[in-house]
Amino acid sequence: MKKVAVLASGRGSNFQALIDAIERGEIPASCTGLITDNPGAFAITRAQKAGIPVHILDFACFSGKDDYEDALCSTMRGVDADLFVLAGYMRILGHSIVREFHGRILNIHPALLPSFPGLHAQRQSLLYGVRVSGCTVHLVDEGMDTGPIIVQACVPVLDGDDEEILSERILEEEHRCLPLAVRLFCEDRIVVEGRRVHIVRGGPSA
Ligand code: GRF
């Protein structure tokens, strides 16, 4: 059984999808904590309902990014997790955290990377005029949404879509892809070779 901790800044619907998949027994893991930078995040209510310990690091209470990152790093060490999932965590992780937890941090992004990294990916997709969008779950490296890709799914972009409608369509796929990627990680089925991720059938030794 692996231990999974989640970092989220807001609504937490992806966090909820993970909680539900774990509760249904689809992921061989337990959720050991929610870490948030936002004391108003609805993700906190979701964690409390599920009995998951919450760690609130209110960014506004720190003297700056370094101070905040130090506290975040100690909190991440303290929650004792094999895997950290960024599920709508709206800050960029500092390089030292990424290095310390290398290969153990996943992120979900609402576009087909490497297109449209960064903020407002759905808006960027609409402005560009792509016909297909989707979501990407990837390992986190030191770049902005650049780590090796584990799972992607596509959705069409339809005439008349606005940011909200497209985001909603993508979100449905996010709620399927994130638990899937976490399950693959927890089953030790992810093997990274350079930029490519191979999904093996059993554990890597099987
Ligand atoms: C999702 O679209 C996720 O891909 C992005 O932020 C959004 C978070 O939604 N990084 P939620 O908080 O999981 O509902």
PDB file of C-alpha atoms and ligand atoms in Angstrom:
ATOM      1  CA  MET A   1       0.000   0.000   0.000  1.00  0.00           C
ATOM      2  CA  LYS A   2       1.416   3.343  -1.009  1.00  0.00           C
ATOM      3  CA  LYS A   3       0.835   6.624   0.761  1.00  0.00           C
ATOM      4  CA  VAL A   4      -0.376   9.541  -1.307  1.00  0.00           C
ATOM      5  CA  ALA A   5      -0.520  13.207  -0.293  1.00  0.00           C
ATOM      6  CA  VAL A   6      -2.259  15.906  -2.302  1.00  0.00           C
ATOM      7  CA  LEU A   7      -1.423  19.576  -2.818  1.00  0.00           C
ATOM      8  CA  ALA A   8      -4.421  21.665  -3.871  1.00  0.00           C
ATOM      9  CA  SER A   9      -5.256  25.369  -3.842  1.00  0.00           C
ATOM     10  CA  GLY A  10      -8.962  25.529  -4.600  1.00  0.00           C
ATOM     11  CA  ARG A  11     -12.101  23.603  -5.432  1.00  0.00           C
ATOM     12  CA  GLY A  12     -10.422  20.190  -5.234  1.00  0.00           C
ATOM     13  CA  SER A  13     -12.610  18.217  -7.630  1.00  0.00           C
ATOM     14  CA  ASN A  14      -9.569  16.228  -8.789  1.00  0.00           C
ATOM     15  CA  PHE A  15      -8.695  15.588  -5.154  1.00  0.00           C
ATOM     16  CA  GLN A  16     -12.257  14.306  -4.685  1.00  0.00           C
ATOM     17  CA  ALA A  17     -11.907  11.993  -7.694  1.00  0.00           C
ATOM     18  CA  LEU A  18      -8.813  10.529  -6.027  1.00  0.00           C
ATOM     19  CA  ILE A  19     -10.501  10.151  -2.642  1.00  0.00           C
ATOM     20  CA  ASP A  20     -13.425   8.367  -4.334  1.00  0.00           C
ATOM     21  CA  ALA A  21     -11.180   6.028  -6.337  1.00  0.00           C
ATOM     22  CA  ILE A  22      -9.206   5.132  -3.203  1.00  0.00           C
ATOM     23  CA  GLU A  23     -12.444   4.532  -1.267  1.00  0.00           C
ATOM     24  CA  ARG A  24     -13.730   2.279  -4.066  1.00  0.00           C
ATOM     25  CA  GLY A  25     -10.538   0.226  -3.722  1.00  0.00           C
ATOM     26  CA  GLU A  26      -9.321   1.108  -7.223  1.00  0.00           C
ATOM     27  CA  ILE A  27      -5.950   2.449  -6.044  1.00  0.00           C
ATOM     28  CA  PRO A  28      -3.750   0.475  -3.627  1.00  0.00           C
ATOM     29  CA  ALA A  29      -3.048   3.534  -1.496  1.00  0.00           C
ATOM     30  CA  SER A  30      -4.161   5.617   1.419  1.00  0.00           C
ATOM     31  CA  CYS A  31      -4.305   9.389   1.410  1.00  0.00           C
ATOM     32  CA  THR A  32      -2.054  10.708   4.173  1.00  0.00           C
ATOM     33  CA  GLY A  33      -2.661  14.410   3.866  1.00  0.00           C
ATOM     34  CA  LEU A  34      -3.860  17.474   2.048  1.00  0.00           C
ATOM     35  CA  ILE A  35      -1.468  20.397   1.860  1.00  0.00           C
ATOM     36  CA  THR A  36      -2.891  23.737   0.773  1.00  0.00           C
ATOM     37  CA  ASP A  37      -1.599  27.283   0.408  1.00  0.00           C
ATOM     38  CA  ASN A  38      -5.146  28.654   0.599  1.00  0.00           C
ATOM     39  CA  PRO A  39      -7.097  28.656   3.867  1.00  0.00           C
ATOM     40  CA  GLY A  40     -10.305  29.189   1.856  1.00  0.00           C
ATOM     41  CA  ALA A  41      -9.844  26.172  -0.422  1.00  0.00           C
ATOM     42  CA  PHE A  42     -12.914  23.952  -0.710  1.00  0.00           C
ATOM     43  CA  ALA A  43     -10.458  21.038  -0.892  1.00  0.00           C
ATOM     44  CA  ILE A  44     -10.120  21.436   2.899  1.00  0.00           C
ATOM     45  CA  THR A  45     -13.811  20.582   3.424  1.00  0.00           C
ATOM     46  CA  ARG A  46     -13.398  17.534   1.176  1.00  0.00           C
ATOM     47  CA  ALA A  47     -10.398  16.353   3.224  1.00  0.00           C
ATOM     48  CA  GLN A  48     -12.200  16.867   6.513  1.00  0.00           C
ATOM     49  CA  LYS A  49     -15.193  14.855   5.282  1.00  0.00           C
ATOM     50  CA  ALA A  50     -12.896  12.015   4.285  1.00  0.00           C
ATOM     51  CA  GLY A  51     -10.913  12.169   7.550  1.00  0.00           C
ATOM     52  CA  ILE A  52      -7.708  13.217   5.802  1.00  0.00           C
ATOM     53  CA  PRO A  53      -5.280  15.408   7.815  1.00  0.00           C
ATOM     54  CA  VAL A  54      -5.068  18.972   6.493  1.00  0.00           C
ATOM     55  CA  HIS A  55      -1.954  21.170   6.489  1.00  0.00           C
ATOM     56  CA  ILE A  56      -2.679  24.803   5.746  1.00  0.00           C
ATOM     57  CA  LEU A  57       0.304  26.931   4.778  1.00  0.00           C
ATOM     58  CA  ASP A  58      -1.301  30.313   4.204  1.00  0.00           C
ATOM     59  CA  PHE A  59       1.030  31.940   1.694  1.00  0.00           C
ATOM     60  CA  ALA A  60       0.037  35.384   3.006  1.00  0.00           C
ATOM     61  CA  CYS A  61       1.518  34.539   6.429  1.00  0.00           C
ATOM     62  CA  PHE A  62       5.046  34.006   5.101  1.00  0.00           C
ATOM     63  CA  SER A  63       7.643  36.684   4.530  1.00  0.00           C
ATOM     64  CA  GLY A  64       8.242  35.495   0.965  1.00  0.00           C
ATOM     65  CA  LYS A  65       8.543  32.565  -1.404  1.00  0.00           C
ATOM     66  CA  ASP A  66      11.707  31.113   0.203  1.00  0.00           C
ATOM     67  CA  ASP A  67      10.158  31.139   3.625  1.00  0.00           C
ATOM     68  CA  TYR A  68       7.001  29.513   2.289  1.00  0.00           C
ATOM     69  CA  GLU A  69       8.972  26.872   0.365  1.00  0.00           C
ATOM     70  CA  ASP A  70      10.966  25.946   3.490  1.00  0.00           C
ATOM     71  CA  ALA A  71       7.729  25.365   5.381  1.00  0.00           C
ATOM     72  CA  LEU A  72       6.258  23.451   2.455  1.00  0.00           C
ATOM     73  CA  CYS A  73       9.318  21.241   2.256  1.00  0.00           C
ATOM     74  CA  SER A  74       9.193  20.377   5.976  1.00  0.00           C
ATOM     75  CA  THR A  75       5.468  19.703   5.690  1.00  0.00           C
ATOM     76  CA  MET A  76       6.031  17.389   2.723  1.00  0.00           C
ATOM     77  CA  ARG A  77       8.713  15.516   4.674  1.00  0.00           C
ATOM     78  CA  GLY A  78       6.350  15.281   7.640  1.00  0.00           C
ATOM     79  CA  VAL A  79       3.315  13.839   5.842  1.00  0.00           C
ATOM     80  CA  ASP A  80       5.216  10.681   5.010  1.00  0.00           C
ATOM     81  CA  ALA A  81       4.024  10.080   1.456  1.00  0.00           C
ATOM     82  CA  ASP A  82       5.433   7.977  -1.379  1.00  0.00           C
ATOM     83  CA  LEU A  83       3.698  10.215  -3.884  1.00  0.00           C
ATOM     84  CA  PHE A  84       2.649  13.870  -3.963  1.00  0.00           C
ATOM     85  CA  VAL A  85      -0.141  14.828  -6.342  1.00  0.00           C
ATOM     86  CA  LEU A  86      -0.541  18.412  -7.493  1.00  0.00           C
ATOM     87  CA  ALA A  87      -4.287  18.611  -8.053  1.00  0.00           C
ATOM     88  CA  GLY A  88      -5.002  22.226  -8.862  1.00  0.00           C
ATOM     89  CA  TYR A  89      -2.027  23.463  -6.841  1.00  0.00           C
ATOM     90  CA  MET A  90      -1.602  26.950  -8.222  1.00  0.00           C
ATOM     91  CA  ARG A  91       2.051  27.615  -7.356  1.00  0.00           C
ATOM     92  CA  ILE A  92       5.246  26.557  -9.023  1.00  0.00           C
ATOM     93  CA  LEU A  93       7.263  24.218  -6.833  1.00  0.00           C
ATOM     94  CA  GLY A  94      10.771  25.416  -6.070  1.00  0.00           C
ATOM     95  CA  HIS A  95      13.674  23.524  -7.612  1.00  0.00           C
ATOM     96  CA  SER A  96      14.948  22.166  -4.316  1.00  0.00           C
ATOM     97  CA  ILE A  97      11.580  20.530  -3.555  1.00  0.00           C
ATOM     98  CA  VAL A  98      11.407  19.075  -7.056  1.00  0.00           C
ATOM     99  CA  ARG A  99      14.936  17.689  -6.635  1.00  0.00           C
ATOM    100  CA  GLU A 100      14.279  16.260  -3.180  1.00  0.00           C
ATOM    101  CA  PHE A 101      11.073  14.478  -4.259  1.00  0.00           C
ATOM    102  CA  HIS A 102      12.240  13.685  -7.780  1.00  0.00           C
ATOM    103  CA  GLY A 103      10.055  11.093  -9.524  1.00  0.00           C
ATOM    104  CA  ARG A 104       7.470  11.251  -6.746  1.00  0.00           C
ATOM    105  CA  ILE A 105       5.416  14.291  -7.767  1.00  0.00           C
ATOM    106  CA  LEU A 106       2.582  14.191 -10.331  1.00  0.00           C
ATOM    107  CA  ASN A 107       0.696  17.109 -11.813  1.00  0.00           C
ATOM    108  CA  ILE A 108      -2.553  17.344 -13.751  1.00  0.00           C
ATOM    109  CA  HIS A 109      -2.738  19.951 -16.485  1.00  0.00           C
ATOM    110  CA  PRO A 110      -5.874  20.893 -18.474  1.00  0.00           C
ATOM    111  CA  ALA A 111      -4.342  20.770 -21.969  1.00  0.00           C
ATOM    112  CA  LEU A 112      -2.483  18.373 -24.200  1.00  0.00           C
ATOM    113  CA  LEU A 113       1.108  19.170 -23.253  1.00  0.00           C
ATOM    114  CA  PRO A 114       3.481  20.343 -24.569  1.00  0.00           C
ATOM    115  CA  SER A 115       0.827  22.712 -25.942  1.00  0.00           C
ATOM    116  CA  PHE A 116      -0.425  25.444 -23.651  1.00  0.00           C
ATOM    117  CA  PRO A 117       1.598  25.021 -20.450  1.00  0.00           C
ATOM    118  CA  GLY A 118       1.121  27.433 -17.556  1.00  0.00           C
ATOM    119  CA  LEU A 119      -1.968  29.284 -16.455  1.00  0.00           C
ATOM    120  CA  HIS A 120      -5.337  29.443 -18.250  1.00  0.00           C
ATOM    121  CA  ALA A 121      -4.591  26.515 -20.532  1.00  0.00           C
ATOM    122  CA  GLN A 122      -8.215  26.219 -21.667  1.00  0.00           C
ATOM    123  CA  ARG A 123      -8.326  29.929 -22.552  1.00  0.00           C
ATOM    124  CA  GLN A 124      -5.024  29.608 -24.422  1.00  0.00           C
ATOM    125  CA  SER A 125      -6.435  26.618 -26.360  1.00  0.00           C
ATOM    126  CA  LEU A 126      -9.566  28.517 -27.382  1.00  0.00           C
ATOM    127  CA  LEU A 127      -7.617  31.613 -28.381  1.00  0.00           C
ATOM    128  CA  TYR A 128      -5.286  29.544 -30.510  1.00  0.00           C
ATOM    129  CA  GLY A 129      -8.218  27.825 -32.195  1.00  0.00           C
ATOM    130  CA  VAL A 130      -7.258  24.169 -31.703  1.00  0.00           C
ATOM    131  CA  ARG A 131      -9.911  21.574 -32.602  1.00  0.00           C
ATOM    132  CA  VAL A 132      -8.764  19.072 -29.982  1.00  0.00           C
ATOM    133  CA  SER A 133      -7.769  19.639 -26.395  1.00  0.00           C
ATOM    134  CA  GLY A 134      -7.622  17.459 -23.301  1.00  0.00           C
ATOM    135  CA  CYS A 135      -5.610  16.841 -20.194  1.00  0.00           C
ATOM    136  CA  THR A 136      -2.190  15.550 -19.240  1.00  0.00           C
ATOM    137  CA  VAL A 137      -0.897  13.864 -16.107  1.00  0.00           C
ATOM    138  CA  HIS A 138       2.860  14.097 -15.893  1.00  0.00           C
ATOM    139  CA  LEU A 139       5.765  13.747 -13.515  1.00  0.00           C
ATOM    140  CA  VAL A 140       7.014  17.079 -12.258  1.00  0.00           C
ATOM    141  CA  ASP A 141      10.472  18.243 -13.219  1.00  0.00           C
ATOM    142  CA  GLU A 142      12.069  21.657 -12.835  1.00  0.00           C
ATOM    143  CA  GLY A 143      10.348  23.161 -15.882  1.00  0.00           C
ATOM    144  CA  MET A 144       6.852  24.553 -16.270  1.00  0.00           C
ATOM    145  CA  ASP A 145       4.612  21.548 -17.078  1.00  0.00           C
ATOM    146  CA  THR A 146       7.491  19.836 -18.883  1.00  0.00           C
ATOM    147  CA  GLY A 147       7.959  16.505 -17.069  1.00  0.00           C
ATOM    148  CA  PRO A 148       7.518  13.020 -18.603  1.00  0.00           C
ATOM    149  CA  ILE A 149       3.898  12.301 -19.572  1.00  0.00           C
ATOM    150  CA  ILE A 150       2.053   9.395 -17.961  1.00  0.00           C
ATOM    151  CA  VAL A 151      -1.540   9.717 -19.201  1.00  0.00           C
ATOM    152  CA  GLN A 152      -3.300  11.978 -21.696  1.00  0.00           C
ATOM    153  CA  ALA A 153      -6.873  12.121 -22.944  1.00  0.00           C
ATOM    154  CA  CYS A 154      -8.467  14.173 -25.711  1.00  0.00           C
ATOM    155  CA  VAL A 155     -11.707  16.073 -25.961  1.00  0.00           C
ATOM    156  CA  PRO A 156     -13.057  17.953 -28.986  1.00  0.00           C
ATOM    157  CA  VAL A 157     -13.223  21.723 -29.030  1.00  0.00           C
ATOM    158  CA  LEU A 158     -16.658  22.558 -30.449  1.00  0.00           C
ATOM    159  CA  ASP A 159     -18.011  25.655 -32.162  1.00  0.00           C
ATOM    160  CA  GLY A 160     -19.622  27.793 -29.512  1.00  0.00           C
ATOM    161  CA  ASP A 161     -17.371  26.557 -26.687  1.00  0.00           C
ATOM    162  CA  ASP A 162     -16.365  29.160 -24.154  1.00  0.00           C
ATOM    163  CA  GLU A 163     -13.751  28.736 -21.445  1.00  0.00           C
ATOM    164  CA  GLU A 164     -16.263  27.368 -18.963  1.00  0.00           C
ATOM    165  CA  ILE A 165     -17.815  24.791 -21.282  1.00  0.00           C
ATOM    166  CA  LEU A 166     -14.430  23.570 -22.519  1.00  0.00           C
ATOM    167  CA  SER A 167     -13.034  23.423 -18.962  1.00  0.00           C
ATOM    168  CA  GLU A 168     -16.008  21.321 -17.886  1.00  0.00           C
ATOM    169  CA  ARG A 169     -15.514  18.863 -20.766  1.00  0.00           C
ATOM    170  CA  ILE A 170     -11.796  18.578 -19.980  1.00  0.00           C
ATOM    171  CA  LEU A 171     -12.476  18.194 -16.257  1.00  0.00           C
ATOM    172  CA  GLU A 172     -14.475  15.012 -16.859  1.00  0.00           C
ATOM    173  CA  GLU A 173     -11.379  13.495 -18.431  1.00  0.00           C
ATOM    174  CA  GLU A 174      -9.170  14.841 -15.639  1.00  0.00           C
ATOM    175  CA  HIS A 175     -11.295  12.977 -13.106  1.00  0.00           C
ATOM    176  CA  ARG A 176     -10.657   9.749 -15.023  1.00  0.00           C
ATOM    177  CA  CYS A 177      -6.983  10.307 -15.894  1.00  0.00           C
ATOM    178  CA  LEU A 178      -5.664  11.450 -12.514  1.00  0.00           C
ATOM    179  CA  PRO A 179      -6.842   8.378 -10.552  1.00  0.00           C
ATOM    180  CA  LEU A 180      -5.561   6.193 -13.401  1.00  0.00           C
ATOM    181  CA  ALA A 181      -2.070   7.731 -13.268  1.00  0.00           C
ATOM    182  CA  VAL A 182      -1.986   7.498  -9.470  1.00  0.00           C
ATOM    183  CA  ARG A 183      -3.035   3.857  -9.679  1.00  0.00           C
ATOM    184  CA  LEU A 184      -0.220   3.102 -12.159  1.00  0.00           C
ATOM    185  CA  PHE A 185       2.282   4.802  -9.848  1.00  0.00           C
ATOM    186  CA  CYS A 186       0.984   2.942  -6.796  1.00  0.00           C
ATOM    187  CA  GLU A 187       1.158  -0.377  -8.634  1.00  0.00           C
ATOM    188  CA  ASP A 188       4.831   0.361  -9.483  1.00  0.00           C
ATOM    189  CA  ARG A 189       4.018   0.191 -13.169  1.00  0.00           C
ATOM    190  CA  ILE A 190       5.684   3.414 -14.277  1.00  0.00           C
ATOM    191  CA  VAL A 191       9.156   3.188 -15.781  1.00  0.00           C
ATOM    192  CA  VAL A 192      10.747   6.404 -16.982  1.00  0.00           C
ATOM    193  CA  GLU A 193      13.314   6.293 -19.763  1.00  0.00           C
ATOM    194  CA  GLY A 194      14.438   9.783 -20.678  1.00  0.00           C
ATOM    195  CA  ARG A 195      11.297  11.693 -21.635  1.00  0.00           C
ATOM    196  CA  ARG A 196       9.271   8.539 -22.213  1.00  0.00           C
ATOM    197  CA  VAL A 197       7.164   6.755 -19.658  1.00  0.00           C
ATOM    198  CA  HIS A 198       6.603   3.029 -20.144  1.00  0.00           C
ATOM    199  CA  ILE A 199       3.685   1.376 -18.433  1.00  0.00           C
ATOM    200  CA  VAL A 200       4.621  -2.153 -17.456  1.00  0.00           C
ATOM    201  CA  ARG A 201       2.106  -4.926 -16.831  1.00  0.00           C
ATOM    202  CA  GLY A 202       2.924  -5.944 -13.272  1.00  0.00           C
ATOM    203  CA  GLY A 203       5.656  -4.453 -11.074  1.00  0.00           C
ATOM    204  CA  PRO A 204       8.887  -3.456 -12.912  1.00  0.00           C
ATOM    205  CA  SER A 205      10.457  -6.797 -12.008  1.00  0.00           C
ATOM    206  CA  ALA A 206       7.531  -8.833 -13.415  1.00  0.00           C
TER     207      ALA A 206
HETATM  208  C1  GRF B   1      -7.925  21.567 -13.015  1.00  0.00           C
HETATM  209  O1  GRF B   1      -8.397  21.949 -14.268  1.00  0.00           O
HETATM  210  C2  GRF B   1      -6.464  21.194 -13.077  1.00  0.00           C
HETATM  211  O2  GRF B   1      -6.107  20.573 -14.280  1.00  0.00           O
HETATM  212  C3  GRF B   1      -5.799  22.533 -12.987  1.00  0.00           C
HETATM  213  O3  GRF B   1      -6.566  23.257 -12.065  1.00  0.00           O
HETATM  214  C4  GRF B   1      -7.897  22.745 -12.059  1.00  0.00           C
HETATM  215  C5  GRF B   1      -8.185  22.335 -10.646  1.00  0.00           C
HETATM  216  O4  GRF B   1      -9.512  21.917 -10.474  1.00  0.00           O
HETATM  217  N1  GRF B   1      -4.392  22.394 -12.665  1.00  0.00           N
HETATM  218  P1  GRF B   1      -9.921  21.206  -9.119  1.00  0.00           P
HETATM  219  O5  GRF B   1      -9.443  22.106  -7.979  1.00  0.00           O
HETATM  220  O6  GRF B   1      -9.288  19.852  -9.073  1.00  0.00           O
HETATM  221  O7  GRF B   1     -11.421  21.119  -9.171  1.00  0.00           O
END
